[in-house]
Structure formats: structure tokens, C-alpha cells
Amino acid sequence: MSDYQETLDLGSYAALGDSFTEGLNDPGPGGRHAGWADRLAGMLAERRPEHDFRYANLAVRGRLLDQIVSEQVPKVRALRPDLVTLCAGGNDILRPGSDPDLIAEHFEAAVLELRESAGTVLICTGFDTRNVPVLRHLRGKIATYNAHLRAVADRNGLAVGDLWSLRAVHDRRAWSEDRLHLSPEGHQRVALLAARALGLPVEADPEAAWPPAPVLTAADQRRENLQWARTFLLPWVGRRLRGESSGDHVEAKRPELLPL
């Protein structure tokens, strides 16, 4: 059976992870966030006979890998979806002194558990942060973690959404004002990339060229960077210093497999 045929047979999907998969900064129906996982679920549902497709999104912003493993992975045993996506570890990598080798070991243990309860597992690498203020200094650590993730995928027969190689997200318009979460168009590009990784034919190209953008002067860029630091970076650092998370008291938006 081809990858395309296998994708058509996917009748249920559970998304696991943090704010990236929860879909922050991509407004959706009912005041909730949408995001790339919701968009991917829509693509899968459109190709399901009789539209009997079910979807759960267990992702919660701010979650570390071990929290995802303890809170979200066990629920997959009960849901037993045809497809699971696990995109996790980014919040761990951002922490000072974190070890990408150890994080990857925990990630693979989670994958092994998921494979017992899901037909197909897709994982995502981390983004290339070379153009991101502050985060560019973590680029080597992210690259190390990504190398581990690709090895995990090879060993365990996983599909991979390779975000590191997605050049379209190097454009500032792929990101929201906080520069930490994707814009709606950025989420759409990732959804298309994930669909391709699953063998799903897509009409749009995730790497399609962006329209011409206004050119900012050096002074404009400095002003933007200062505003971003005051509005987003300093509060983010403050939460880290206080041991707080943006996901404190936040529940998963779709905890059960329900029709779209």
C-alpha cells in the first residue's frame, strides 16, 4: 500500500506537545487557537470517506518534555488513534544547562510508548533560529537535538516534519509579534509540510515565495527589537526566573477524539 493510500485510511488523529501544537497566535473558531495541527486535521478529514474523522489535541503551552510524557502520552493508550504527532523538547532546549542528548533519550522513550497505541507517529525537528534575536545563540544545541530526532525517526520508522529545513519560516511574516510563536500563515506552512511528510498530496507549496515586503531601515529594526524586548522578551524571562509557565492552569483544548 502506498503512503498516499495509508494516509487516506487515517480515521483519527491525536496531537501532543506544547504551544507550537496548541496553535498559539493562530485565531480559530470559538475564540480558541487553531494552529498547524488543527489545519492538518482538516486536510485529513477532507479525504476521509463519509467524513467520519476524529481529532484530539492534547497540547498545552509551556509544557516540558517530561510533562508531556506524564500528562499526554498515557492518554494515547486510551484514545488509540491512527495517527499521533509528537513535537516536544523545545521548551527544554531553551532552558540554561539543558542537555540535548538526555532530552532526546526521554523523547525516544516516549516514542516507543506511543508506537504501542498508534498506527503512525510523526515527529517534528526544531526550527533553525539563526535569524532570531537571543535564540540564535542556541542554534548549535537545537541542531544537536535535531540530529538525535532524525536518528530516533530512522530507528523507529517515524514520519518527520523537518522544520529546520523549512526556509519559508525564515521570513518574519511566518512569525507573530512575539517572535516565539508562528503567525497564521506560518502555521499553514507547517501544516502543509506535515501533510507532505505523511504522503498526503497538497495543492499548495509550503516553500512558496512570499510577496515582496517593505524594507525596514536599520533604525526601524532597532526600534522594533527594543519594543519586542520590552513587550515579550522581558516578561518571558521574568516567568522563567519565577518558575512560572504560560501553561499554568491551562487545559487541553480537545482532550477527546471528536469529529471536526
PDB file of C-alpha atoms in Angstrom:
ATOM      1  CA  MET A   1       0.000   0.000   0.000  1.00  0.00           C
ATOM      2  CA  SER A   2       1.386   3.452  -0.872  1.00  0.00           C
ATOM      3  CA  ASP A   3       1.914   6.272   1.644  1.00  0.00           C
ATOM      4  CA  TYR A   4      -0.949   8.131  -0.054  1.00  0.00           C
ATOM      5  CA  GLN A   5      -3.345   5.229   0.473  1.00  0.00           C
ATOM      6  CA  GLU A   6      -2.247   4.804   4.071  1.00  0.00           C
ATOM      7  CA  THR A   7      -2.911   8.482   4.714  1.00  0.00           C
ATOM      8  CA  LEU A   8      -6.429   8.187   3.300  1.00  0.00           C
ATOM      9  CA  ASP A   9      -7.108   5.394   5.778  1.00  0.00           C
ATOM     10  CA  LEU A  10      -6.284   7.594   8.789  1.00  0.00           C
ATOM     11  CA  GLY A  11      -9.559   7.957  10.648  1.00  0.00           C
ATOM     12  CA  SER A  12      -8.317   9.535  13.876  1.00  0.00           C
ATOM     13  CA  TYR A  13      -5.506  11.849  14.950  1.00  0.00           C
ATOM     14  CA  ALA A  14      -4.153  12.960  18.335  1.00  0.00           C
ATOM     15  CA  ALA A  15      -1.688  15.874  18.565  1.00  0.00           C
ATOM     16  CA  LEU A  16       0.720  16.056  21.515  1.00  0.00           C
ATOM     17  CA  GLY A  17       3.060  18.866  22.511  1.00  0.00           C
ATOM     18  CA  ASP A  18       3.347  22.441  23.755  1.00  0.00           C
ATOM     19  CA  SER A  19       2.302  25.886  22.496  1.00  0.00           C
ATOM     20  CA  PHE A  20       3.559  25.132  19.000  1.00  0.00           C
ATOM     21  CA  THR A  21       0.996  22.324  18.599  1.00  0.00           C
ATOM     22  CA  GLU A  22      -1.694  24.012  20.711  1.00  0.00           C
ATOM     23  CA  GLY A  23      -1.605  26.651  17.980  1.00  0.00           C
ATOM     24  CA  LEU A  24      -0.872  29.881  19.832  1.00  0.00           C
ATOM     25  CA  ASN A  25      -1.355  33.118  17.881  1.00  0.00           C
ATOM     26  CA  ASP A  26      -3.468  31.469  15.192  1.00  0.00           C
ATOM     27  CA  PRO A  27      -7.057  32.555  15.991  1.00  0.00           C
ATOM     28  CA  GLY A  28      -9.599  29.794  15.449  1.00  0.00           C
ATOM     29  CA  PRO A  29     -13.328  29.177  15.891  1.00  0.00           C
ATOM     30  CA  GLY A  30     -14.950  29.911  19.216  1.00  0.00           C
ATOM     31  CA  GLY A  31     -12.108  32.101  20.473  1.00  0.00           C
ATOM     32  CA  ARG A  32      -9.717  29.158  20.683  1.00  0.00           C
ATOM     33  CA  HIS A  33      -6.374  28.855  18.975  1.00  0.00           C
ATOM     34  CA  ALA A  34      -6.215  26.800  15.786  1.00  0.00           C
ATOM     35  CA  GLY A  35      -2.636  26.083  14.650  1.00  0.00           C
ATOM     36  CA  TRP A  36      -0.895  23.739  12.273  1.00  0.00           C
ATOM     37  CA  ALA A  37      -2.235  20.555  13.927  1.00  0.00           C
ATOM     38  CA  ASP A  38      -5.857  21.712  13.560  1.00  0.00           C
ATOM     39  CA  ARG A  39      -5.116  22.642   9.951  1.00  0.00           C
ATOM     40  CA  LEU A  40      -3.546  19.228   9.304  1.00  0.00           C
ATOM     41  CA  ALA A  41      -6.573  17.542  10.868  1.00  0.00           C
ATOM     42  CA  GLY A  42      -8.777  19.472   8.456  1.00  0.00           C
ATOM     43  CA  MET A  43      -6.753  18.254   5.486  1.00  0.00           C
ATOM     44  CA  LEU A  44      -7.020  14.653   6.679  1.00  0.00           C
ATOM     45  CA  ALA A  45     -10.754  14.950   7.367  1.00  0.00           C
ATOM     46  CA  GLU A  46     -11.454  16.232   3.858  1.00  0.00           C
ATOM     47  CA  ARG A  47     -10.083  12.999   2.414  1.00  0.00           C
ATOM     48  CA  ARG A  48     -11.809  10.634   4.807  1.00  0.00           C
ATOM     49  CA  PRO A  49     -14.782   8.731   3.328  1.00  0.00           C
ATOM     50  CA  GLU A  50     -18.090   9.777   4.885  1.00  0.00           C
ATOM     51  CA  HIS A  51     -16.159  12.460   6.835  1.00  0.00           C
ATOM     52  CA  ASP A  52     -16.005  10.196   9.892  1.00  0.00           C
ATOM     53  CA  PHE A  53     -12.691  11.660  11.023  1.00  0.00           C
ATOM     54  CA  ARG A  54     -11.980  12.261  14.725  1.00  0.00           C
ATOM     55  CA  TYR A  55      -9.357  14.569  16.216  1.00  0.00           C
ATOM     56  CA  ALA A  56      -7.893  15.321  19.662  1.00  0.00           C
ATOM     57  CA  ASN A  57      -5.350  17.987  20.573  1.00  0.00           C
ATOM     58  CA  LEU A  58      -3.747  17.393  23.964  1.00  0.00           C
ATOM     59  CA  ALA A  59      -1.014  20.029  23.619  1.00  0.00           C
ATOM     60  CA  VAL A  60      -0.653  22.700  26.315  1.00  0.00           C
ATOM     61  CA  ARG A  61       1.544  25.787  26.124  1.00  0.00           C
ATOM     62  CA  GLY A  62       4.722  25.851  28.205  1.00  0.00           C
ATOM     63  CA  ARG A  63       4.911  22.117  28.709  1.00  0.00           C
ATOM     64  CA  LEU A  64       8.335  20.499  29.082  1.00  0.00           C
ATOM     65  CA  LEU A  65       9.001  17.097  27.559  1.00  0.00           C
ATOM     66  CA  ASP A  66       8.675  15.162  30.817  1.00  0.00           C
ATOM     67  CA  GLN A  67       5.343  16.892  31.500  1.00  0.00           C
ATOM     68  CA  ILE A  68       4.116  15.891  28.047  1.00  0.00           C
ATOM     69  CA  VAL A  69       5.251  12.331  28.725  1.00  0.00           C
ATOM     70  CA  SER A  70       3.462  12.163  32.083  1.00  0.00           C
ATOM     71  CA  GLU A  71       0.279  14.078  31.165  1.00  0.00           C
ATOM     72  CA  GLN A  72      -0.363  13.462  27.465  1.00  0.00           C
ATOM     73  CA  VAL A  73       1.342  10.244  26.361  1.00  0.00           C
ATOM     74  CA  PRO A  74      -0.660   7.969  28.722  1.00  0.00           C
ATOM     75  CA  LYS A  75      -3.937   9.307  27.279  1.00  0.00           C
ATOM     76  CA  VAL A  76      -2.977   7.941  23.871  1.00  0.00           C
ATOM     77  CA  ARG A  77      -3.282   4.417  25.265  1.00  0.00           C
ATOM     78  CA  ALA A  78      -6.995   5.034  25.772  1.00  0.00           C
ATOM     79  CA  LEU A  79      -7.551   7.005  22.558  1.00  0.00           C
ATOM     80  CA  ARG A  80      -5.619   4.603  20.286  1.00  0.00           C
ATOM     81  CA  PRO A  81      -5.586   6.991  17.297  1.00  0.00           C
ATOM     82  CA  ASP A  82      -4.470   6.059  13.812  1.00  0.00           C
ATOM     83  CA  LEU A  83      -2.034   8.998  13.832  1.00  0.00           C
ATOM     84  CA  VAL A  84      -0.097  10.741  16.607  1.00  0.00           C
ATOM     85  CA  THR A  85       2.127  13.790  16.221  1.00  0.00           C
ATOM     86  CA  LEU A  86       4.696  14.457  18.931  1.00  0.00           C
ATOM     87  CA  CYS A  87       6.553  17.771  18.725  1.00  0.00           C
ATOM     88  CA  ALA A  88       8.285  18.374  22.037  1.00  0.00           C
ATOM     89  CA  GLY A  89      11.540  19.294  23.725  1.00  0.00           C
ATOM     90  CA  GLY A  90      11.791  22.881  22.505  1.00  0.00           C
ATOM     91  CA  ASN A  91      10.980  24.376  25.907  1.00  0.00           C
ATOM     92  CA  ASP A  92      13.599  22.097  27.470  1.00  0.00           C
ATOM     93  CA  ILE A  93      16.265  23.179  24.978  1.00  0.00           C
ATOM     94  CA  LEU A  94      15.602  26.847  25.848  1.00  0.00           C
ATOM     95  CA  ARG A  95      16.484  26.243  29.481  1.00  0.00           C
ATOM     96  CA  PRO A  96      20.051  27.063  30.606  1.00  0.00           C
ATOM     97  CA  GLY A  97      22.168  23.966  31.143  1.00  0.00           C
ATOM     98  CA  SER A  98      19.783  21.630  29.340  1.00  0.00           C
ATOM     99  CA  ASP A  99      21.338  18.553  27.719  1.00  0.00           C
ATOM    100  CA  PRO A 100      20.019  17.746  24.211  1.00  0.00           C
ATOM    101  CA  ASP A 101      21.418  14.211  24.458  1.00  0.00           C
ATOM    102  CA  LEU A 102      19.410  13.463  27.595  1.00  0.00           C
ATOM    103  CA  ILE A 103      16.273  15.173  26.255  1.00  0.00           C
ATOM    104  CA  ALA A 104      16.488  13.018  23.130  1.00  0.00           C
ATOM    105  CA  GLU A 105      16.698   9.852  25.247  1.00  0.00           C
ATOM    106  CA  HIS A 106      13.465  10.807  27.017  1.00  0.00           C
ATOM    107  CA  PHE A 107      11.891  11.656  23.669  1.00  0.00           C
ATOM    108  CA  GLU A 108      12.685   8.221  22.229  1.00  0.00           C
ATOM    109  CA  ALA A 109      11.240   6.514  25.307  1.00  0.00           C
ATOM    110  CA  ALA A 110       8.011   8.433  24.692  1.00  0.00           C
ATOM    111  CA  VAL A 111       8.016   7.409  21.029  1.00  0.00           C
ATOM    112  CA  LEU A 112       8.370   3.745  21.942  1.00  0.00           C
ATOM    113  CA  GLU A 113       5.341   4.024  24.200  1.00  0.00           C
ATOM    114  CA  LEU A 114       3.302   5.851  21.567  1.00  0.00           C
ATOM    115  CA  ARG A 115       4.036   3.258  18.900  1.00  0.00           C
ATOM    116  CA  GLU A 116       2.262   0.652  21.016  1.00  0.00           C
ATOM    117  CA  SER A 117      -1.002   2.607  20.812  1.00  0.00           C
ATOM    118  CA  ALA A 118      -0.887   4.477  17.489  1.00  0.00           C
ATOM    119  CA  GLY A 119      -0.677   3.320  13.907  1.00  0.00           C
ATOM    120  CA  THR A 120       1.521   6.163  12.622  1.00  0.00           C
ATOM    121  CA  VAL A 121       3.755   8.572  14.532  1.00  0.00           C
ATOM    122  CA  LEU A 122       5.024  11.864  13.105  1.00  0.00           C
ATOM    123  CA  ILE A 123       7.624  13.983  14.887  1.00  0.00           C
ATOM    124  CA  CYS A 124       8.984  17.467  14.165  1.00  0.00           C
ATOM    125  CA  THR A 125      12.516  18.797  14.321  1.00  0.00           C
ATOM    126  CA  GLY A 126      13.221  22.200  15.824  1.00  0.00           C
ATOM    127  CA  PHE A 127      13.333  25.407  13.806  1.00  0.00           C
ATOM    128  CA  ASP A 128      16.583  26.974  12.635  1.00  0.00           C
ATOM    129  CA  THR A 129      16.941  30.050  14.876  1.00  0.00           C
ATOM    130  CA  ARG A 130      19.803  31.729  13.015  1.00  0.00           C
ATOM    131  CA  ASN A 131      17.735  34.873  12.384  1.00  0.00           C
ATOM    132  CA  VAL A 132      16.020  35.038  15.787  1.00  0.00           C
ATOM    133  CA  PRO A 133      17.384  37.501  18.368  1.00  0.00           C
ATOM    134  CA  VAL A 134      18.634  35.795  21.549  1.00  0.00           C
ATOM    135  CA  LEU A 135      17.589  32.325  20.346  1.00  0.00           C
ATOM    136  CA  ARG A 136      20.256  32.328  17.628  1.00  0.00           C
ATOM    137  CA  HIS A 137      22.762  31.543  20.381  1.00  0.00           C
ATOM    138  CA  LEU A 138      21.006  28.197  20.939  1.00  0.00           C
ATOM    139  CA  ARG A 139      21.312  27.158  17.302  1.00  0.00           C
ATOM    140  CA  GLY A 140      24.051  24.582  17.952  1.00  0.00           C
ATOM    141  CA  LYS A 141      22.087  22.947  20.758  1.00  0.00           C
ATOM    142  CA  ILE A 142      18.975  22.782  18.578  1.00  0.00           C
ATOM    143  CA  ALA A 143      20.977  21.253  15.720  1.00  0.00           C
ATOM    144  CA  THR A 144      22.323  18.572  18.080  1.00  0.00           C
ATOM    145  CA  TYR A 145      18.817  17.756  19.277  1.00  0.00           C
ATOM    146  CA  ASN A 146      17.571  17.599  15.692  1.00  0.00           C
ATOM    147  CA  ALA A 147      20.290  15.119  14.758  1.00  0.00           C
ATOM    148  CA  HIS A 148      19.089  12.889  17.587  1.00  0.00           C
ATOM    149  CA  LEU A 149      15.462  13.239  16.462  1.00  0.00           C
ATOM    150  CA  ARG A 150      16.303  12.154  12.924  1.00  0.00           C
ATOM    151  CA  ALA A 151      18.141   9.124  14.327  1.00  0.00           C
ATOM    152  CA  VAL A 152      15.122   8.311  16.516  1.00  0.00           C
ATOM    153  CA  ALA A 153      12.910   8.511  13.433  1.00  0.00           C
ATOM    154  CA  ASP A 154      15.211   6.216  11.455  1.00  0.00           C
ATOM    155  CA  ARG A 155      15.344   3.631  14.234  1.00  0.00           C
ATOM    156  CA  ASN A 156      11.616   3.595  14.809  1.00  0.00           C
ATOM    157  CA  GLY A 157      10.121   4.159  11.366  1.00  0.00           C
ATOM    158  CA  LEU A 158       8.624   7.583  12.084  1.00  0.00           C
ATOM    159  CA  ALA A 159       7.499  10.295   9.692  1.00  0.00           C
ATOM    160  CA  VAL A 160       9.400  13.567  10.134  1.00  0.00           C
ATOM    161  CA  GLY A 161       8.244  17.141   9.645  1.00  0.00           C
ATOM    162  CA  ASP A 162      11.641  18.756   9.124  1.00  0.00           C
ATOM    163  CA  LEU A 163      11.105  22.298  10.377  1.00  0.00           C
ATOM    164  CA  TRP A 164      14.842  23.036  10.349  1.00  0.00           C
ATOM    165  CA  SER A 165      14.867  22.817   6.542  1.00  0.00           C
ATOM    166  CA  LEU A 166      11.636  24.825   6.075  1.00  0.00           C
ATOM    167  CA  ARG A 167      13.085  28.004   4.541  1.00  0.00           C
ATOM    168  CA  ALA A 168       9.703  29.742   4.344  1.00  0.00           C
ATOM    169  CA  VAL A 169       9.737  30.350   8.107  1.00  0.00           C
ATOM    170  CA  HIS A 170      12.906  32.425   7.812  1.00  0.00           C
ATOM    171  CA  ASP A 171      10.606  35.229   6.705  1.00  0.00           C
ATOM    172  CA  ARG A 172       9.456  37.421   9.586  1.00  0.00           C
ATOM    173  CA  ARG A 173       5.867  37.155   8.367  1.00  0.00           C
ATOM    174  CA  ALA A 174       5.850  33.486   9.358  1.00  0.00           C
ATOM    175  CA  TRP A 175       6.026  34.604  12.998  1.00  0.00           C
ATOM    176  CA  SER A 176       3.707  36.535  15.255  1.00  0.00           C
ATOM    177  CA  GLU A 177       4.723  39.684  17.103  1.00  0.00           C
ATOM    178  CA  ASP A 178       6.271  37.731  19.981  1.00  0.00           C
ATOM    179  CA  ARG A 179       8.741  36.024  17.572  1.00  0.00           C
ATOM    180  CA  LEU A 180       8.318  32.806  19.553  1.00  0.00           C
ATOM    181  CA  HIS A 181       5.096  31.531  18.003  1.00  0.00           C
ATOM    182  CA  LEU A 182       4.028  31.219  14.399  1.00  0.00           C
ATOM    183  CA  SER A 183       1.630  33.536  12.614  1.00  0.00           C
ATOM    184  CA  PRO A 184      -1.468  32.043  10.936  1.00  0.00           C
ATOM    185  CA  GLU A 185       0.433  31.817   7.637  1.00  0.00           C
ATOM    186  CA  GLY A 186       3.375  30.211   9.432  1.00  0.00           C
ATOM    187  CA  HIS A 187       1.058  27.579  10.912  1.00  0.00           C
ATOM    188  CA  GLN A 188      -0.341  26.915   7.442  1.00  0.00           C
ATOM    189  CA  ARG A 189       3.158  26.367   6.039  1.00  0.00           C
ATOM    190  CA  VAL A 190       3.924  23.847   8.804  1.00  0.00           C
ATOM    191  CA  ALA A 191       0.606  22.043   8.235  1.00  0.00           C
ATOM    192  CA  LEU A 192       1.473  21.644   4.555  1.00  0.00           C
ATOM    193  CA  LEU A 193       4.933  20.347   5.473  1.00  0.00           C
ATOM    194  CA  ALA A 194       3.445  17.794   7.882  1.00  0.00           C
ATOM    195  CA  ALA A 195       0.908  16.697   5.281  1.00  0.00           C
ATOM    196  CA  ARG A 196       3.697  16.076   2.780  1.00  0.00           C
ATOM    197  CA  ALA A 197       5.660  14.111   5.376  1.00  0.00           C
ATOM    198  CA  LEU A 198       2.647  11.816   5.712  1.00  0.00           C
ATOM    199  CA  GLY A 199       2.407  11.345   1.959  1.00  0.00           C
ATOM    200  CA  LEU A 200      -0.711  13.484   1.647  1.00  0.00           C
ATOM    201  CA  PRO A 201      -0.974  15.314  -1.691  1.00  0.00           C
ATOM    202  CA  VAL A 202      -1.277  19.058  -1.115  1.00  0.00           C
ATOM    203  CA  GLU A 203      -2.189  21.737  -3.615  1.00  0.00           C
ATOM    204  CA  ALA A 204      -0.056  24.495  -2.046  1.00  0.00           C
ATOM    205  CA  ASP A 205       3.713  24.522  -1.571  1.00  0.00           C
ATOM    206  CA  PRO A 206       4.956  25.157   1.994  1.00  0.00           C
ATOM    207  CA  GLU A 207       8.006  26.806   0.435  1.00  0.00           C
ATOM    208  CA  ALA A 208       6.043  29.108  -1.875  1.00  0.00           C
ATOM    209  CA  ALA A 209       7.629  32.534  -2.226  1.00  0.00           C
ATOM    210  CA  TRP A 210       6.292  35.336  -0.035  1.00  0.00           C
ATOM    211  CA  PRO A 211       5.029  38.553  -1.626  1.00  0.00           C
ATOM    212  CA  PRO A 212       7.522  41.449  -1.590  1.00  0.00           C
ATOM    213  CA  ALA A 213       7.805  43.025   1.855  1.00  0.00           C
ATOM    214  CA  PRO A 214       8.560  46.611   2.872  1.00  0.00           C
ATOM    215  CA  VAL A 215      12.249  47.202   3.543  1.00  0.00           C
ATOM    216  CA  LEU A 216      12.976  48.407   7.073  1.00  0.00           C
ATOM    217  CA  THR A 217      15.783  50.813   7.818  1.00  0.00           C
ATOM    218  CA  ALA A 218      18.355  49.944  10.457  1.00  0.00           C
ATOM    219  CA  ALA A 219      16.704  52.480  12.778  1.00  0.00           C
ATOM    220  CA  ASP A 220      13.293  50.838  12.265  1.00  0.00           C
ATOM    221  CA  GLN A 221      14.763  47.426  13.028  1.00  0.00           C
ATOM    222  CA  ARG A 222      16.359  48.699  16.253  1.00  0.00           C
ATOM    223  CA  ARG A 223      13.062  50.265  17.293  1.00  0.00           C
ATOM    224  CA  GLU A 224      11.205  47.019  16.600  1.00  0.00           C
ATOM    225  CA  ASN A 225      13.759  44.977  18.531  1.00  0.00           C
ATOM    226  CA  LEU A 226      13.532  47.262  21.566  1.00  0.00           C
ATOM    227  CA  GLN A 227       9.740  47.153  21.511  1.00  0.00           C
ATOM    228  CA  TRP A 228       9.798  43.363  21.199  1.00  0.00           C
ATOM    229  CA  ALA A 229      12.229  43.062  24.129  1.00  0.00           C
ATOM    230  CA  ARG A 230      10.056  45.222  26.386  1.00  0.00           C
ATOM    231  CA  THR A 231       6.753  43.641  25.390  1.00  0.00           C
ATOM    232  CA  PHE A 232       7.660  39.974  25.030  1.00  0.00           C
ATOM    233  CA  LEU A 233      11.241  39.053  25.950  1.00  0.00           C
ATOM    234  CA  LEU A 234      11.422  40.571  29.428  1.00  0.00           C
ATOM    235  CA  PRO A 235       8.093  39.099  30.591  1.00  0.00           C
ATOM    236  CA  TRP A 236       9.168  35.696  29.204  1.00  0.00           C
ATOM    237  CA  VAL A 237      12.484  35.875  31.113  1.00  0.00           C
ATOM    238  CA  GLY A 238      10.629  37.001  34.221  1.00  0.00           C
ATOM    239  CA  ARG A 239       8.368  33.944  34.139  1.00  0.00           C
ATOM    240  CA  ARG A 240      11.398  31.704  33.840  1.00  0.00           C
ATOM    241  CA  LEU A 241      13.075  33.350  36.835  1.00  0.00           C
ATOM    242  CA  ARG A 242       9.905  32.992  38.904  1.00  0.00           C
ATOM    243  CA  GLY A 243       9.419  29.363  37.879  1.00  0.00           C
ATOM    244  CA  GLU A 244       6.102  30.178  36.219  1.00  0.00           C
ATOM    245  CA  SER A 245       4.715  28.847  32.955  1.00  0.00           C
ATOM    246  CA  SER A 246       2.282  30.327  30.468  1.00  0.00           C
ATOM    247  CA  GLY A 247       0.524  26.962  30.651  1.00  0.00           C
ATOM    248  CA  ASP A 248      -0.202  27.051  34.380  1.00  0.00           C
ATOM    249  CA  HIS A 249      -3.937  26.331  34.866  1.00  0.00           C
ATOM    250  CA  VAL A 250      -4.426  25.736  31.103  1.00  0.00           C
ATOM    251  CA  GLU A 251      -6.235  22.593  29.957  1.00  0.00           C
ATOM    252  CA  ALA A 252      -6.006  20.798  26.608  1.00  0.00           C
ATOM    253  CA  LYS A 253      -8.419  22.298  24.079  1.00  0.00           C
ATOM    254  CA  ARG A 254      -9.569  18.947  22.584  1.00  0.00           C
ATOM    255  CA  PRO A 255      -8.916  16.175  25.153  1.00  0.00           C
ATOM    256  CA  GLU A 256     -11.061  13.581  23.378  1.00  0.00           C
ATOM    257  CA  LEU A 257     -11.232  12.184  19.845  1.00  0.00           C
ATOM    258  CA  LEU A 258     -14.219  14.038  18.434  1.00  0.00           C
ATOM    259  CA  PRO A 259     -15.421  14.738  14.898  1.00  0.00           C
ATOM    260  CA  LEU A 260     -14.268  18.005  13.376  1.00  0.00           C
TER     261      LEU A 260
END
